[in-house]
Coordinates of C-alpha atoms and ligand atoms in Angstrom, one line a residue:
L1 CA 1.7 2.4 -25.5
K2 CA -1.5 4.2 -26.0
T3 CA -1.6 7.4 -28.1
I4 CA -3.4 10.2 -26.2
V5 CA -5.0 12.8 -28.5
S6 CA -6.1 16.0 -26.9
D7 CA -6.2 18.4 -29.8
I8 CA -7.3 17.7 -33.3
E9 CA -5.1 19.8 -35.5
I10 CA -7.2 20.8 -38.5
P11 CA -7.9 24.3 -39.8
C12 CA -11.7 24.1 -39.2
A13 CA -13.5 24.1 -35.9
F14 CA -14.5 20.6 -34.7
G15 CA -17.1 19.1 -32.4
P16 CA -20.6 17.7 -31.9
A17 CA -22.0 21.2 -32.2
Y18 CA -21.5 21.1 -36.0
E19 CA -23.0 17.7 -36.5
G20 CA -26.4 18.8 -37.6
E21 CA -25.1 21.6 -39.8
R22 CA -26.0 21.4 -43.5
V23 CA -24.1 22.5 -46.5
R24 CA -26.7 23.9 -48.9
G25 CA -26.3 24.6 -52.6
A26 CA -25.1 28.2 -52.3
D27 CA -22.4 27.3 -49.8
L28 CA -21.2 24.2 -51.6
Y29 CA -17.7 24.1 -53.0
A30 CA -17.3 20.4 -54.0
Q31 CA -18.9 17.1 -53.3
C32 CA -18.4 13.3 -53.7
G33 CA -21.0 10.5 -53.6
G34 CA -24.7 11.2 -53.2
G35 CA -25.4 9.4 -56.5
K36 CA -23.1 11.8 -58.4
T37 CA -19.9 9.9 -58.0
Q38 CA -18.9 6.8 -56.0
C39 CA -18.0 7.4 -52.3
T40 CA -17.2 4.3 -50.3
E41 CA -16.0 3.7 -46.7
L42 CA -14.3 0.7 -45.3
V43 CA -12.6 -0.2 -42.0
K44 CA -10.4 -3.2 -42.0
M45 CA -8.3 -4.7 -39.3
A46 CA -4.6 -5.0 -40.1
E47 CA -1.5 -6.6 -38.5
M48 CA 0.3 -4.4 -36.0
N49 CA 3.4 -4.2 -38.2
E50 CA 1.4 -3.6 -41.4
I51 CA 0.4 0.0 -40.7
E52 CA 1.8 3.1 -39.2
D53 CA -0.2 4.9 -36.6
G54 CA -1.2 8.4 -37.6
K55 CA -0.3 8.1 -41.2
V56 CA -2.8 9.7 -43.6
I57 CA -2.3 9.1 -47.2
V58 CA -4.1 11.2 -49.8
D59 CA -3.8 9.3 -53.1
G60 CA -5.1 11.3 -56.0
P61 CA -6.3 14.8 -56.6
D62 CA -7.1 16.8 -53.4
V63 CA -9.6 19.7 -53.1
G64 CA -7.0 22.2 -54.2
D65 CA -7.2 20.5 -57.6
L66 CA -10.9 21.1 -57.9
K67 CA -13.0 24.0 -59.1
E68 CA -16.1 25.3 -57.4
G69 CA -19.0 23.0 -58.2
D70 CA -16.9 20.0 -59.0
T71 CA -17.6 16.4 -58.0
F72 CA -15.0 13.8 -57.3
P73 CA -15.0 10.1 -56.3
M74 CA -13.6 9.1 -52.9
G75 CA -12.7 6.0 -51.0
I76 CA -12.1 6.2 -47.3
F77 CA -10.0 3.2 -46.2
I78 CA -9.2 3.0 -42.6
Q79 CA -6.8 0.3 -41.3
V80 CA -6.7 -0.4 -37.6
A81 CA -4.6 -2.7 -35.4
G82 CA -4.6 -3.5 -31.7
R83 CA -4.2 -6.4 -29.4
E84 CA -7.9 -6.1 -28.4
M85 CA -9.1 -5.5 -32.0
Q86 CA -11.3 -8.2 -33.6
P87 CA -12.8 -8.3 -37.1
D88 CA -16.2 -8.1 -35.5
F89 CA -15.5 -4.5 -34.5
E90 CA -14.9 -3.3 -38.0
P91 CA -18.5 -2.3 -38.7
I92 CA -18.8 -0.4 -35.4
L93 CA -15.7 1.7 -36.2
E94 CA -16.9 2.2 -39.7
R95 CA -20.2 3.6 -38.6
Q96 CA -18.4 6.3 -36.6
I97 CA -17.2 7.9 -39.8
H98 CA -20.6 9.5 -40.3
H99 CA -20.8 11.6 -37.2
L100 CA -17.0 12.2 -37.0
I101 CA -16.8 13.8 -40.4
N102 CA -20.0 15.8 -39.6
Y103 CA -18.2 17.2 -36.5
I104 CA -15.9 19.2 -38.9
Q105 CA -17.4 22.7 -39.3
G106 CA -18.4 23.2 -43.0
I107 CA -18.3 19.6 -43.9
M108 CA -21.4 17.5 -44.3
H109 CA -21.6 13.7 -44.3
I110 CA -24.7 11.6 -45.3
G111 CA -25.1 7.8 -45.6
Q112 CA -22.6 5.0 -45.0
R113 CA -20.9 2.1 -46.7
D114 CA -20.9 2.5 -50.5
I115 CA -23.6 5.2 -50.6
S116 CA -21.8 7.9 -48.6
W117 CA -22.0 11.5 -49.6
V118 CA -19.6 14.2 -48.5
R119 CA -20.3 17.9 -49.2
I120 CA -17.5 20.5 -48.6
S121 CA -18.5 24.1 -48.1
K122 CA -16.7 27.2 -49.5
A123 CA -16.1 28.4 -45.9
A124 CA -14.2 25.2 -45.1
I125 CA -12.1 25.6 -48.3
E126 CA -11.3 29.3 -47.3
K127 CA -10.1 28.1 -43.9
G128 CA -7.7 25.7 -45.7
F129 CA -9.5 22.4 -45.4
T130 CA -8.0 19.5 -47.4
L131 CA -8.9 15.8 -47.5
K132 CA -6.0 15.0 -45.2
D133 CA -8.0 16.6 -42.4
I134 CA -10.6 13.8 -42.6
G135 CA -7.8 11.4 -41.9
V136 CA -6.5 13.5 -39.0
V137 CA -9.9 13.6 -37.4
L138 CA -10.6 9.9 -37.9
H139 CA -7.2 8.9 -36.4
A140 CA -7.6 11.2 -33.4
K141 CA -11.2 10.3 -32.6
F142 CA -10.7 6.5 -33.1
H143 CA -7.9 6.7 -30.5
Q144 CA -10.0 8.9 -28.2
D145 CA -13.2 6.8 -28.4
F146 CA -11.9 3.3 -29.0
G147 CA -8.5 3.4 -27.3
K148 CA -9.5 0.3 -25.4
I149 CA -9.5 -1.9 -28.5
L150 CA -7.0 -0.3 -30.9
D151 CA -3.4 0.9 -30.9
K152 CA -2.8 2.0 -34.5
V153 CA -4.9 3.8 -37.1
Q154 CA -3.9 4.5 -40.6
V155 CA -6.2 6.3 -43.1
T156 CA -6.0 6.3 -46.9
L157 CA -8.2 8.7 -48.9
M158 CA -8.4 7.7 -52.5
T159 CA -9.7 10.0 -55.2
K160 CA -8.7 8.2 -58.4
K161 CA -11.7 6.6 -60.0
E162 CA -10.0 3.2 -60.6
D163 CA -8.8 3.0 -57.0
V164 CA -12.2 4.0 -55.7
E165 CA -13.8 1.3 -57.8
K166 CA -11.4 -1.3 -56.6
L167 CA -12.0 -0.3 -53.0
T168 CA -15.8 -0.4 -53.6
A169 CA -15.6 -4.0 -54.9
K170 CA -13.6 -5.1 -51.9
A171 CA -15.9 -3.2 -49.5
R172 CA -19.1 -4.8 -51.1
A173 CA -17.6 -8.3 -50.5
E174 CA -17.0 -7.3 -46.9
Y175 CA -20.5 -5.9 -46.4
K176 CA -21.9 -9.1 -47.8
T177 CA -20.0 -11.2 -45.4
R178 CA -21.1 -9.1 -42.5
D179 CA -24.7 -9.1 -43.5
E180 CA -24.8 -12.8 -43.9
R181 CA -23.5 -13.4 -40.3
V182 CA -27.1 -13.1 -39.1
E183 CA -28.5 -15.1 -42.0
K184 CA -29.2 -18.3 -40.2
M185 CA -30.5 -16.6 -37.0
T186 CA -34.1 -15.9 -36.2
D187 CA -35.8 -13.5 -33.8
E188 CA -37.2 -16.5 -32.0
D189 CA -33.7 -17.8 -31.3
V190 CA -32.7 -15.0 -29.0
E191 CA -34.1 -13.4 -25.9
I192 CA -32.1 -10.2 -26.3
F193 CA -32.4 -7.6 -29.0
Y194 CA -30.3 -4.5 -29.1
S195 CA -31.1 -0.8 -29.2
C196 CA -29.3 1.7 -31.4
T197 CA -29.6 5.3 -30.5
L198 CA -26.6 6.5 -32.4
C199 CA -28.8 8.7 -34.6
Q200 CA -30.5 10.6 -31.8
S201 CA -28.3 13.6 -32.5
F202 CA -30.2 14.0 -35.8
A203 CA -33.5 12.4 -34.9
P204 CA -33.9 12.9 -31.1
N205 CA -36.8 10.4 -30.6
H206 CA -35.5 7.8 -32.9
V207 CA -34.7 4.4 -31.5
C208 CA -33.7 1.5 -33.8
S209 CA -34.3 -1.9 -32.3
V210 CA -32.1 -4.4 -34.0
S211 CA -33.0 -8.1 -34.0
P212 CA -31.4 -10.9 -36.0
E213 CA -34.1 -10.6 -38.6
R214 CA -34.4 -6.8 -38.5
T215 CA -31.0 -5.2 -39.4
G216 CA -30.7 -1.5 -38.6
L217 CA -32.2 0.7 -41.2
C218 CA -28.9 2.2 -42.1
G219 CA -27.7 -1.2 -43.2
A220 CA -24.5 -0.7 -41.2
Y221 CA -25.6 -2.4 -37.9
N222 CA -27.0 -5.8 -37.5
W223 CA -27.6 -7.8 -34.4
M224 CA -24.1 -9.2 -34.2
D225 CA -22.6 -5.7 -34.7
C226 CA -24.7 -4.3 -31.9
K227 CA -23.7 -7.1 -29.6
A228 CA -20.0 -6.4 -30.4
S229 CA -20.6 -2.7 -29.9
Y230 CA -22.1 -3.4 -26.4
E231 CA -19.0 -5.4 -25.6
I232 CA -16.7 -2.6 -26.5
N233 CA -18.8 0.1 -24.8
P234 CA -21.3 -1.2 -22.2
T235 CA -22.7 2.3 -21.6
G236 CA -22.8 3.2 -25.3
P237 CA -25.6 3.6 -27.9
N238 CA -26.3 -0.2 -28.2
Q239 CA -27.9 -1.6 -25.2
P240 CA -29.4 -5.1 -24.7
I241 CA -33.2 -5.2 -24.7
E242 CA -34.8 -8.1 -22.9
K243 CA -37.6 -8.7 -25.4
G244 CA -40.0 -9.9 -22.8
E245 CA -43.6 -11.0 -23.3
C246 CA -44.6 -11.2 -27.0
I247 CA -47.6 -8.9 -27.5
D248 CA -48.0 -9.7 -31.2
P249 CA -46.0 -12.4 -33.0
V250 CA -47.3 -11.5 -36.5
L251 CA -46.7 -7.7 -36.3
G252 CA -43.6 -8.3 -34.1
Q253 CA -44.2 -6.5 -30.9
W254 CA -42.7 -7.2 -27.5
K255 CA -43.4 -5.7 -24.1
G256 CA -39.7 -5.4 -23.2
V257 CA -39.0 -3.5 -26.4
N258 CA -41.9 -1.1 -25.9
D259 CA -40.8 -0.3 -22.4
F260 CA -37.3 0.3 -23.6
V261 CA -38.3 2.5 -26.6
Y262 CA -40.7 4.5 -24.4
K263 CA -37.8 5.4 -22.1
A264 CA -35.2 5.9 -24.8
S265 CA -37.4 8.2 -26.8
R266 CA -38.2 10.1 -23.7
G267 CA -41.9 9.2 -23.9
A268 CA -42.4 10.2 -27.5
V269 CA -42.8 6.6 -28.8
T270 CA -44.9 4.2 -26.8
H271 CA -44.7 1.1 -29.0
Y272 CA -43.9 -0.1 -32.5
N273 CA -43.9 -3.2 -34.7
F274 CA -40.9 -4.9 -36.2
Y275 CA -42.7 -6.6 -39.0
S276 CA -45.2 -4.0 -40.3
M277 CA -45.0 -0.8 -42.3
V278 CA -48.8 -0.4 -42.3
I279 CA -49.5 -0.6 -38.5
D280 CA -47.3 1.4 -36.1
P281 CA -44.0 0.7 -37.9
M282 CA -40.6 1.2 -36.3
T283 CA -39.3 4.8 -36.3
T284 CA -37.3 6.0 -39.2
C285 CA -34.3 8.3 -39.3
G286 CA -32.6 10.1 -42.2
C287 CA -29.9 7.5 -42.8
C288 CA -32.1 4.6 -43.9
E289 CA -30.8 2.8 -47.0
C290 CA -34.4 2.5 -48.4
I291 CA -37.9 3.7 -47.6
A292 CA -40.9 1.5 -48.3
A293 CA -44.3 3.0 -49.1
M294 CA -47.8 1.6 -49.7
L295 CA -49.3 1.5 -53.2
P296 CA -53.0 0.9 -52.5
S297 CA -54.3 0.5 -56.0
C298 CA -51.7 -2.3 -56.6
N299 CA -52.5 -3.8 -53.3
G300 CA -48.8 -3.8 -52.6
V301 CA -45.8 -1.8 -51.5
M302 CA -42.8 -0.3 -53.2
T303 CA -39.4 0.6 -51.8
V304 CA -36.8 3.1 -53.0
N305 CA -33.1 3.2 -52.2
R306 CA -31.1 6.3 -51.5
D307 CA -28.9 5.8 -54.6
Y308 CA -32.0 6.1 -56.9
A309 CA -32.7 9.8 -57.6
G310 CA -35.8 9.4 -59.9
E311 CA -39.5 9.5 -59.4
T312 CA -41.4 6.7 -57.8
P313 CA -45.0 5.4 -57.9
C314 CA -45.8 6.7 -54.4
G315 CA -45.4 10.2 -55.8
M316 CA -42.3 11.0 -53.9
K317 CA -38.6 10.7 -54.6
F318 CA -36.2 9.2 -52.0
T319 CA -35.1 12.6 -50.8
T320 CA -38.6 13.8 -50.3
L321 CA -39.6 10.7 -48.4
A322 CA -36.5 10.9 -46.2
G323 CA -37.3 14.6 -45.5
V324 CA -40.8 13.7 -44.4
M325 CA -40.2 10.4 -42.7
G326 CA -36.6 10.8 -41.4
G327 CA -37.2 12.8 -38.2
G328 CA -37.5 9.8 -36.0
A329 CA -41.3 9.3 -35.9
S330 CA -43.3 6.2 -36.6
S331 CA -45.2 7.0 -39.8
P332 CA -47.8 4.4 -40.6
G333 CA -47.7 3.5 -44.3
F334 CA -44.0 4.1 -44.6
V335 CA -40.9 2.6 -43.1
G336 CA -37.1 3.0 -43.4
H337 CA -35.2 -0.2 -43.8
S338 CA -31.8 -1.6 -45.0
K339 CA -31.3 -3.2 -48.4
F340 CA -30.4 -6.5 -46.7
N341 CA -33.6 -6.4 -44.7
I342 CA -35.8 -6.7 -47.9
T343 CA -34.8 -10.4 -48.2
Q344 CA -34.7 -11.1 -44.5
K345 CA -37.5 -13.5 -43.7
K346 CA -39.5 -11.3 -41.4
F347 CA -39.6 -8.2 -43.8
I348 CA -43.0 -6.7 -43.4
K349 CA -44.3 -10.2 -42.6
G350 CA -47.2 -8.6 -40.7
D351 CA -48.4 -7.0 -44.0
G352 CA -47.9 -10.2 -46.1
G353 CA -44.2 -10.1 -46.5
L354 CA -42.0 -9.6 -49.5
K355 CA -44.7 -11.0 -51.8
R356 CA -46.3 -7.5 -51.4
M357 CA -43.3 -5.9 -53.2
V358 CA -44.6 -4.6 -56.6
W359 CA -42.0 -1.9 -57.5
M360 CA -38.3 -1.2 -56.9
P361 CA -35.7 0.8 -58.8
K362 CA -33.9 -1.3 -61.3
I363 CA -30.5 -0.8 -59.6
L364 CA -31.8 -2.1 -56.3
K365 CA -33.5 -5.0 -57.9
E366 CA -30.3 -5.9 -59.6
E367 CA -28.2 -5.5 -56.5
I368 CA -30.2 -8.0 -54.6
K369 CA -31.2 -10.2 -57.5
E370 CA -29.7 -13.4 -56.2
R371 CA -31.5 -13.1 -53.0
L372 CA -34.8 -12.2 -54.7
D373 CA -34.5 -15.2 -56.9
R374 CA -33.9 -17.4 -53.8
F375 CA -37.0 -15.9 -52.2
G376 CA -39.0 -16.7 -55.3
E377 CA -37.8 -20.3 -55.3
E378 CA -38.3 -20.9 -51.6
N379 CA -41.8 -19.4 -51.7
G380 CA -43.1 -21.1 -54.8
I381 CA -43.1 -17.9 -56.9
P382 CA -40.6 -18.7 -59.7
G383 CA -39.8 -15.6 -61.6
F384 CA -40.7 -13.3 -58.7
Y385 CA -37.8 -11.0 -59.7
D386 CA -39.4 -10.3 -63.0
M387 CA -42.8 -9.7 -61.5
I388 CA -41.5 -6.7 -59.6
A389 CA -41.9 -3.6 -61.7
D390 CA -39.2 -0.9 -62.0
E391 CA -38.9 2.6 -63.5
T392 CA -38.6 1.1 -67.0
V393 CA -42.1 -0.2 -66.6
G394 CA -43.5 2.9 -65.0
I395 CA -43.3 5.5 -62.2
T396 CA -47.0 5.7 -61.4
E397 CA -49.4 3.1 -60.0
E398 CA -51.5 3.3 -63.2
E399 CA -48.5 2.6 -65.3
I400 CA -47.4 -0.5 -63.4
L401 CA -50.7 -2.1 -62.7
P402 CA -51.2 -3.7 -66.2
Y403 CA -47.6 -5.1 -65.9
L404 CA -48.4 -6.7 -62.6
Q405 CA -51.6 -8.2 -64.0
E406 CA -49.8 -9.5 -67.0
K407 CA -47.1 -11.1 -64.9
G408 CA -49.6 -12.5 -62.4
H409 CA -47.9 -10.7 -59.4
P410 CA -48.9 -12.4 -56.1
A411 CA -49.8 -9.1 -54.4
L412 CA -52.9 -8.8 -56.6
S413 CA -54.5 -11.9 -55.1
M414 CA -53.6 -11.2 -51.5
D415 CA -55.8 -9.9 -48.8
P416 CA -56.4 -6.2 -49.0
L417 CA -53.3 -4.3 -47.7
I418 CA -55.4 -2.0 -45.6
G419 CA -57.9 -3.9 -43.5
Ligands
SF4_1 FE1 -28.0 2.9 -35.3 FE2 -30.4 2.9 -36.5 FE3 -28.7 5.0 -36.8 FE4 -28.1 2.7 -37.9 S1 -29.9 4.0 -38.4 S2 -26.7 4.0 -36.8 S3 -28.9 1.2 -36.5 S4 -29.8 4.4 -34.9
ZN2 ZN1 -29.9 7.7 -38.6

């Protein structure tokens, strides 16, 4: 028995028309995530008898308990069950949360996974919006859009700090497992890459190409996920791309990809490189987890993650970079990428690879420490983790250069970054 949902019963208007709408400072009532509190999303498959379809649980204070200007933590935990459901589909469903919450008039959603950010406007509160409405929307739209694979959807919205923390720990373990599913694959192993055009509603010319060694820049879609998404929805946003003739193996450019991107961007983007941020990099949209930028006087590059709000040696904070780069253009010298991609083997390989990395925020460095250490060992640069400067060393090129010299950072003895 399939549930057919025609109307979505919430007090606010709902639809794709509201997707690009912003909730600016003066209109803001309350918010969660965005570096202020924790906001985490997780979709998990459940047994059919474990969950109740349409059940929405709000566990903890709701918006009625908040004052104007308040922040609160939130965990969005969605359980789905269905005869056609597979664990491989979890990331695809989870990535829908972004646009579906954005469809609610007066509510804004940014990011994904454990770096989500939800802003609730005063207008929405006046109409009577409560957190339950998020669950109502997700339940209805999951049935509408993914009825083929699922029969039951149950949503839990947690707002107690300790519960959100528990969910976040569980979610991070899931993300790690998902990320590592492509760990042993290489781009040479496959003939097919996948496109992702899910973000074209925000960045009309943006086309992500996802290969085993180039996870989507939002961090939420890797090659396996795109493959699963294509299986669920063969006419959807993830299409197979026959990579075709290799034009440049070092920079990572293929004829089949260029042809696809040209069409999918409606002629705006003629070509791009998978493995370079200096020369014609891949296009960047606003949901990237990190943005890399060149630091010419250090002969290296830096990257900054969304969850770091401070200044950086390239002279721009993450939000400024995302504002400038996030419109879907290819911006030589900059590229959006996922956290996981930093330690994927082809990361900016055409520019010298991860050895170029001279600065990262401390939280990001710590988050991927294990993988940075492994990179150091495998590439004969023991202590590489320590050679990368962070904000405790400095936030300008002049401040970090002496540190890099003292540590003997490999970037300093590499070929010039700009040829
Ligand atoms: Fe898809 Fe790229 Fe948007 Fe991620 S950032 S949802 S991979 S288009
Ligand atoms: Zn995007």
